[in-house]
Coordinates of C-alpha atoms and ligand atoms in Angstrom, one line a residue:
M117 CA 136.0 37.6 102.2
A118 CA 136.2 40.5 104.7
S119 CA 136.2 43.1 101.9
S120 CA 133.3 41.5 100.0
S121 CA 131.1 41.4 103.1
S122 CA 131.9 44.9 104.0
T123 CA 130.9 45.9 100.4
T124 CA 127.5 44.2 101.0
G125 CA 127.2 46.1 104.3
D126 CA 127.9 49.4 102.5
R127 CA 125.3 48.5 99.9
R128 CA 122.8 47.8 102.7
H129 CA 123.6 51.2 104.2
Y130 CA 123.3 52.9 100.9
C131 CA 120.0 51.2 100.3
C132 CA 118.6 52.3 103.7
F133 CA 119.9 55.8 103.1
F134 CA 118.2 56.1 99.7
L135 CA 115.0 54.6 101.1
A136 CA 115.0 57.1 104.0
V137 CA 115.7 60.0 101.6
F138 CA 112.9 58.8 99.3
L139 CA 110.4 58.5 102.2
L140 CA 111.4 61.9 103.6
S141 CA 111.1 63.6 100.3
S142 CA 107.7 62.0 99.5
A143 CA 106.4 63.0 102.9
A144 CA 107.6 66.6 102.3
H145 CA 105.7 66.6 99.0
G146 CA 102.6 65.0 100.6
Q147 CA 100.7 63.3 97.8
L148 CA 101.4 65.8 95.0
S149 CA 102.0 63.9 91.8
A150 CA 102.6 64.7 88.1
T151 CA 99.7 62.5 87.0
F152 CA 97.2 63.3 89.8
Y153 CA 94.3 64.1 87.4
A154 CA 95.3 61.9 84.5
A155 CA 92.6 59.4 85.1
R156 CA 89.9 61.6 86.5
C157 CA 90.2 64.8 84.4
S158 CA 92.2 64.3 81.3
S159 CA 90.8 67.5 79.7
L160 CA 92.3 69.7 82.5
D161 CA 95.4 71.1 80.8
Q162 CA 93.5 71.9 77.6
N163 CA 90.6 73.6 79.5
V164 CA 93.0 75.7 81.5
R165 CA 95.0 76.7 78.5
D166 CA 91.9 77.7 76.5
E167 CA 90.4 79.8 79.3
V168 CA 93.7 81.5 80.1
S169 CA 94.2 82.5 76.4
R170 CA 90.6 83.7 76.2
A171 CA 91.1 85.8 79.4
L172 CA 94.5 87.2 78.2
F173 CA 94.4 89.6 75.3
R174 CA 91.0 90.8 76.3
D175 CA 91.7 93.7 78.6
P176 CA 91.7 97.2 77.1
P177 CA 95.1 98.9 76.7
P178 CA 97.6 99.5 78.2
L179 CA 99.5 96.3 77.7
G180 CA 97.0 95.1 75.1
G181 CA 95.1 92.9 77.5
R182 CA 98.3 91.2 78.6
R183 CA 98.2 92.6 82.1
M184 CA 95.9 89.8 83.2
G185 CA 98.9 87.4 82.9
A186 CA 100.8 89.6 85.3
S187 CA 97.8 89.7 87.6
L188 CA 97.4 85.9 87.7
L189 CA 101.1 85.5 88.5
R190 CA 100.9 87.9 91.4
L191 CA 97.6 86.3 92.7
F192 CA 99.4 82.9 92.8
F193 CA 102.4 84.4 94.7
H194 CA 100.1 86.0 97.2
D195 CA 98.2 82.7 97.7
C196 CA 101.4 80.7 98.3
F197 CA 103.0 83.2 100.8
V198 CA 99.9 83.1 103.1
Q199 CA 99.1 79.6 104.6
G200 CA 100.7 78.0 101.5
C201 CA 99.3 77.4 98.0
D202 CA 95.8 76.5 99.2
A203 CA 93.6 79.0 97.4
S204 CA 93.0 80.8 100.7
V205 CA 93.4 84.1 98.8
L206 CA 90.3 83.4 96.8
L207 CA 87.9 83.1 99.7
D208 CA 85.3 85.9 100.3
V209 CA 84.2 86.9 103.7
D210 CA 81.5 84.4 104.9
P211 CA 80.7 84.3 108.6
S212 CA 78.5 81.3 108.2
K213 CA 81.6 79.3 107.2
G214 CA 83.9 81.0 109.7
I215 CA 85.5 83.3 107.2
L216 CA 85.3 86.5 109.3
S217 CA 87.9 88.4 107.2
S218 CA 89.5 87.7 103.8
E219 CA 93.0 87.8 102.6
K220 CA 91.9 89.7 99.5
D221 CA 91.0 92.7 101.8
A222 CA 94.5 92.7 103.5
G223 CA 96.6 95.8 103.0
P224 CA 98.9 94.4 100.2
N225 CA 95.9 93.0 98.3
A226 CA 93.0 95.4 98.6
N227 CA 92.2 97.3 95.4
S228 CA 95.2 95.8 93.8
L229 CA 94.9 92.0 93.4
R230 CA 93.2 91.0 90.1
G231 CA 92.2 87.8 88.3
F232 CA 89.6 86.4 90.6
E233 CA 87.0 86.2 87.8
V234 CA 89.4 84.5 85.5
V235 CA 89.9 81.8 88.1
D236 CA 86.1 81.5 88.4
S237 CA 85.7 81.1 84.6
I238 CA 88.4 78.4 84.5
K239 CA 86.8 76.7 87.5
S240 CA 83.4 76.7 85.8
K241 CA 84.8 75.1 82.7
V242 CA 86.7 72.5 84.6
E243 CA 83.7 71.7 86.9
A244 CA 81.5 71.2 83.8
A245 CA 84.0 68.6 82.5
C246 CA 85.0 66.9 85.8
P247 CA 82.7 67.9 88.6
G248 CA 84.2 68.0 92.1
V249 CA 87.6 66.8 91.1
V250 CA 90.1 69.6 90.6
S251 CA 91.0 72.0 93.4
C252 CA 91.1 75.8 93.1
A253 CA 94.6 75.7 94.4
D254 CA 95.7 73.5 91.5
I255 CA 93.7 75.6 89.0
L256 CA 95.6 78.7 90.1
A257 CA 98.9 77.0 89.9
L258 CA 98.2 75.7 86.4
A259 CA 96.7 79.1 85.2
T260 CA 99.7 81.0 86.4
R261 CA 102.1 78.7 84.4
E262 CA 99.9 79.0 81.3
A263 CA 99.8 82.8 81.6
V264 CA 103.6 83.0 81.7
V265 CA 103.8 80.7 78.7
A266 CA 101.2 82.8 76.8
L267 CA 103.4 85.9 77.4
N268 CA 106.2 84.1 75.6
G269 CA 108.0 83.5 79.0
T270 CA 109.2 80.2 80.3
T271 CA 107.6 77.1 81.8
W272 CA 108.2 74.8 84.7
P273 CA 107.0 71.3 85.8
L274 CA 104.1 71.2 88.3
L275 CA 103.0 68.5 90.6
L276 CA 99.3 68.4 91.3
G277 CA 97.0 67.3 94.1
R278 CA 96.8 70.5 96.2
R279 CA 93.7 70.7 98.3
D280 CA 91.8 73.9 99.1
S281 CA 91.8 75.4 102.6
R282 CA 88.7 75.9 104.7
T283 CA 90.3 79.0 106.3
A284 CA 91.9 82.3 105.4
N285 CA 94.3 84.4 107.4
Q286 CA 94.2 88.2 106.8
S287 CA 96.7 89.0 109.6
Q288 CA 99.2 86.6 108.0
A289 CA 98.6 88.3 104.6
N290 CA 99.4 91.6 106.3
S291 CA 102.5 90.3 108.1
D292 CA 104.0 87.9 105.5
L293 CA 103.6 89.6 102.2
P294 CA 106.6 91.7 101.4
S295 CA 106.2 95.4 101.0
P296 CA 107.8 97.6 98.3
G297 CA 109.5 99.9 100.8
S298 CA 111.3 97.1 102.6
N299 CA 115.1 97.1 102.8
L300 CA 117.1 94.1 101.5
D301 CA 117.5 92.3 104.9
T302 CA 113.7 92.5 105.5
L303 CA 113.0 91.1 102.0
I304 CA 115.6 88.3 102.5
A305 CA 114.0 87.4 105.8
A306 CA 110.4 87.4 104.4
F307 CA 111.5 85.0 101.6
A308 CA 113.6 82.9 104.1
R309 CA 110.4 82.4 106.2
K310 CA 108.9 80.6 103.2
G311 CA 112.0 78.6 102.5
F312 CA 113.6 80.7 99.8
T313 CA 117.2 81.8 99.5
A314 CA 118.4 85.3 98.7
P315 CA 119.3 84.3 95.1
E316 CA 115.8 82.8 94.7
L317 CA 114.4 86.2 95.9
V318 CA 116.3 87.8 93.0
A319 CA 115.0 85.3 90.5
L320 CA 111.4 85.5 91.6
S321 CA 111.5 89.3 91.6
G322 CA 112.0 89.0 87.8
A323 CA 108.2 88.5 87.8
H324 CA 108.2 92.3 87.8
T325 CA 109.2 92.1 84.1
I326 CA 105.4 92.4 83.5
G327 CA 102.5 94.3 84.9
L328 CA 101.7 97.6 86.6
A329 CA 101.9 99.3 90.0
H330 CA 99.9 102.0 91.7
C331 CA 101.7 105.3 92.2
V332 CA 101.5 104.9 96.0
N333 CA 103.9 101.9 95.7
V334 CA 106.4 103.6 93.3
D335 CA 109.8 104.7 94.5
Q336 CA 110.1 108.5 94.8
S337 CA 112.9 108.6 92.2
Q338 CA 110.6 106.9 89.6
M339 CA 107.5 109.0 90.1
Q340 CA 107.7 110.4 86.6
R341 CA 106.8 106.9 85.3
C342 CA 103.5 107.1 87.0
R343 CA 101.6 108.2 83.9
V344 CA 99.9 105.1 82.5
P345 CA 96.1 105.7 82.4
T346 CA 94.0 102.7 83.6
A347 CA 90.5 102.2 84.8
D348 CA 92.0 102.4 88.2
G349 CA 93.7 105.8 87.7
L350 CA 97.3 106.4 86.8
M351 CA 99.8 103.6 87.2
A352 CA 103.4 102.8 86.3
E353 CA 105.0 100.0 84.3
L354 CA 107.2 97.7 86.5
D355 CA 109.6 97.1 83.5
D356 CA 109.9 100.3 81.6
H357 CA 111.2 98.6 78.4
T358 CA 108.9 95.7 77.7
P359 CA 106.2 95.6 80.4
E360 CA 103.9 93.3 78.3
R361 CA 106.6 90.7 77.6
F362 CA 108.0 88.1 80.0
D363 CA 111.7 88.6 79.3
S364 CA 114.8 89.5 81.3
G365 CA 114.5 93.3 80.6
Y366 CA 113.6 93.8 84.3
Y367 CA 117.2 93.2 85.3
D368 CA 118.8 95.7 82.9
K369 CA 120.1 98.6 85.1
L370 CA 117.8 97.4 87.9
G371 CA 119.5 99.6 90.5
K372 CA 118.6 102.7 88.6
R373 CA 115.5 101.6 86.7
G374 CA 113.8 99.5 89.3
L375 CA 110.3 100.9 89.9
L376 CA 109.8 99.7 93.5
G377 CA 112.2 100.3 96.3
S378 CA 112.2 96.5 96.7
D379 CA 113.4 96.1 93.1
R380 CA 116.2 98.7 93.4
V381 CA 117.7 97.3 96.7
L382 CA 118.4 93.9 95.1
T383 CA 121.6 95.3 93.6
S384 CA 122.9 96.6 96.9
R385 CA 124.6 93.3 97.9
R386 CA 127.6 92.4 95.7
D387 CA 126.7 88.7 95.1
L388 CA 123.1 89.5 94.3
D389 CA 124.1 92.3 92.0
A390 CA 126.3 89.8 90.1
L391 CA 123.2 87.6 89.7
V392 CA 121.2 90.6 88.4
Q393 CA 123.9 91.2 85.8
K394 CA 123.9 87.5 84.9
Y395 CA 120.1 87.5 84.3
A396 CA 120.3 90.8 82.4
A397 CA 122.9 89.2 80.1
S398 CA 121.2 85.8 79.8
Q399 CA 117.5 85.3 79.5
A400 CA 118.1 81.6 79.5
A401 CA 119.8 81.8 82.9
F402 CA 116.9 83.9 84.2
F403 CA 114.2 81.5 82.8
A404 CA 116.0 78.4 84.2
D405 CA 116.2 79.9 87.8
F406 CA 112.8 81.5 87.7
G407 CA 111.2 78.2 86.6
S408 CA 112.9 76.3 89.4
A409 CA 111.9 78.9 92.0
M410 CA 108.3 78.9 90.7
K411 CA 108.1 75.1 91.0
K412 CA 109.4 75.4 94.5
M413 CA 106.9 78.2 95.3
S414 CA 104.0 76.1 94.0
E415 CA 104.8 73.5 96.7
V416 CA 105.0 75.9 99.7
G417 CA 102.7 74.7 102.5
V418 CA 100.3 72.7 100.3
L419 CA 97.4 70.7 101.8
T420 CA 97.3 67.2 100.4
G421 CA 95.5 63.8 101.1
A422 CA 92.7 64.2 103.5
D423 CA 93.5 67.8 104.5
G424 CA 91.3 70.6 103.2
E425 CA 88.8 70.0 100.5
V426 CA 88.0 70.5 96.8
R427 CA 85.9 73.6 96.7
T428 CA 82.9 73.7 94.3
N429 CA 83.1 77.5 94.2
C430 CA 86.6 79.0 94.5
R431 CA 85.2 81.9 96.6
R432 CA 83.4 79.8 99.2
V433 CA 84.1 77.0 101.6
N434 CA 81.9 74.0 100.6
Ligands
LIG656 C1 110.3 90.8 96.5 C2 109.2 91.2 97.1 C3 108.0 91.8 96.3 C4 107.4 93.0 96.6 C5 107.8 93.9 97.7 C6 106.4 93.1 95.6 C7 105.5 94.2 95.6 C8 104.7 94.5 94.5 C9 103.9 95.7 94.4 C10 103.8 96.8 95.4 C11 103.2 95.6 93.2 C12 102.2 96.6 92.6 C13 100.8 96.4 93.2 C14 99.9 97.5 92.9 O1 100.3 98.7 93.0 O2 98.7 97.3 92.6 C15 103.6 94.4 92.6 C16 103.1 94.0 91.4 C17 103.4 92.7 90.8 N1 104.1 91.7 91.5 FE1 105.3 91.9 93.1 N2 106.4 92.1 94.8 C18 107.4 91.2 95.2 C19 107.6 90.0 94.6 C20 106.9 89.4 93.6 C21 107.0 88.0 93.2 C22 107.9 87.0 93.9 C23 106.1 87.8 92.2 C24 105.8 86.6 91.4 C25 106.5 85.5 91.3 C26 105.5 89.1 91.9 C27 104.7 89.4 90.9 C28 104.1 90.6 90.6 C29 103.4 91.0 89.4 C30 103.3 90.1 88.2 C31 102.9 92.3 89.5 C32 102.1 93.1 88.5 C33 100.6 92.7 88.8 C34 99.6 93.4 87.9 O3 100.0 94.1 86.9 O4 98.4 93.2 88.1 N3 106.0 90.0 92.8 N4 104.5 93.7 93.4
LIG657 C1 104.7 85.9 71.4 O1 105.3 85.5 70.3 C2 104.4 85.4 69.1 C3 105.1 84.8 68.0 O2 106.4 85.3 67.9 C4 103.9 86.9 68.8 O3 103.0 86.9 67.8 C5 103.2 87.4 70.1 O4 102.8 88.8 69.9 C6 104.1 87.3 71.3 N1 103.4 87.7 72.5 C7 103.9 88.5 73.4 C8 103.0 88.8 74.6 O5 104.9 89.1 73.3
LIG658 C1 97.2 83.7 111.3 O1 98.5 84.0 111.1 C2 99.2 84.5 112.2 C3 100.5 85.1 111.7 O2 101.2 84.1 111.0 C4 99.3 83.4 113.2 O3 100.0 83.9 114.4 C5 97.9 82.9 113.6 O4 98.0 81.8 114.4 C6 97.1 82.6 112.3 N1 95.7 82.3 112.7 C7 95.1 81.2 112.4 C8 93.7 81.2 112.9 O5 95.6 80.3 111.9

């Protein structure tokens, strides 16, 4: 008798415990959901995929047009690290709406972030199909994932229902986006501020398997790689083996071949160097950890429910 009633009591405790965990975790995720647009914009995934593949493979060489995939990935990262994934990075200066300075003009972004017109073209297509329904923040999250898939990289699940901010914060872009000359402790702290662990910093840095950097950001020891002609002057490939392909080539001899100081320092702590070597040896391990970290990044500081708005034009507050 006594033992059976204590079992029932335990069950009740378990039940309350799981209910509490469920409520807490759904509160933490706001109202993001896997099927957010299923009823109201069933063409969304297809429209994003079509526009991303039209935009990729269209740039002139180098990287045979594929650089735009890298640029979208970086644009999303720079959105999420400033006020959360709320499309604040897309806003132009507009004093009439209280946008006195933009994130795109912040130090780490000015003359360097790309992909704004690709987001605009996806948004136009989605607006034509489902007017006023899909946020710019969700479009950027979806486009980024499609771009990585199109580069033969990996994929990850996304929850949708992000809302767009009515504000931008240039000073936060200047303070919170990591810089290429930072030491390891500074990088770890910058990622910790957004909820990421040091191993997640290592996995996310694998994004530098694609794309280019301006010479001013390149580590002194790698200056000879600054010889790729672009419309923007000479640049350098972040991954000097396969800069157009999303693979685990970035991690191969990272301590010596890393283009940015922030890439090279990742091998300076023993446990992180072990992870670098694991990813260099196993693309599957890199893809799995990169995908989980990207899903987590896509949920940083999101606006949901009645917060924010669904912008009509991604560059302007409604
Ligand atoms: C660990 C801290 C990081 C630092 C210090 C850093 C810094 C930089 C810098 C300086 C550039 C070159 C920009 C230019 O010269 O125009 C760059 C490019 C890039 N970054 Fe990072 N980054 C970091 C992490 C990340 C993360 C987490 C992602 C995405 C998940 C990312 C994605 C990219 C991509 C794809 C490019 C190439 C963009 C293009 O070709 O247009 N980076 N990064
Ligand atoms: C992706 O793989 C396909 C099929 O193997 C290939 O044709 C294409 O060139 C690859 N794309 C990239 C960006 O590597
Ligand atoms: C902008 O970001 C800074 C640094 O994170 C913060 O101190 C400030 O309160 C933010 N400003 C607004 C208007 O949110």
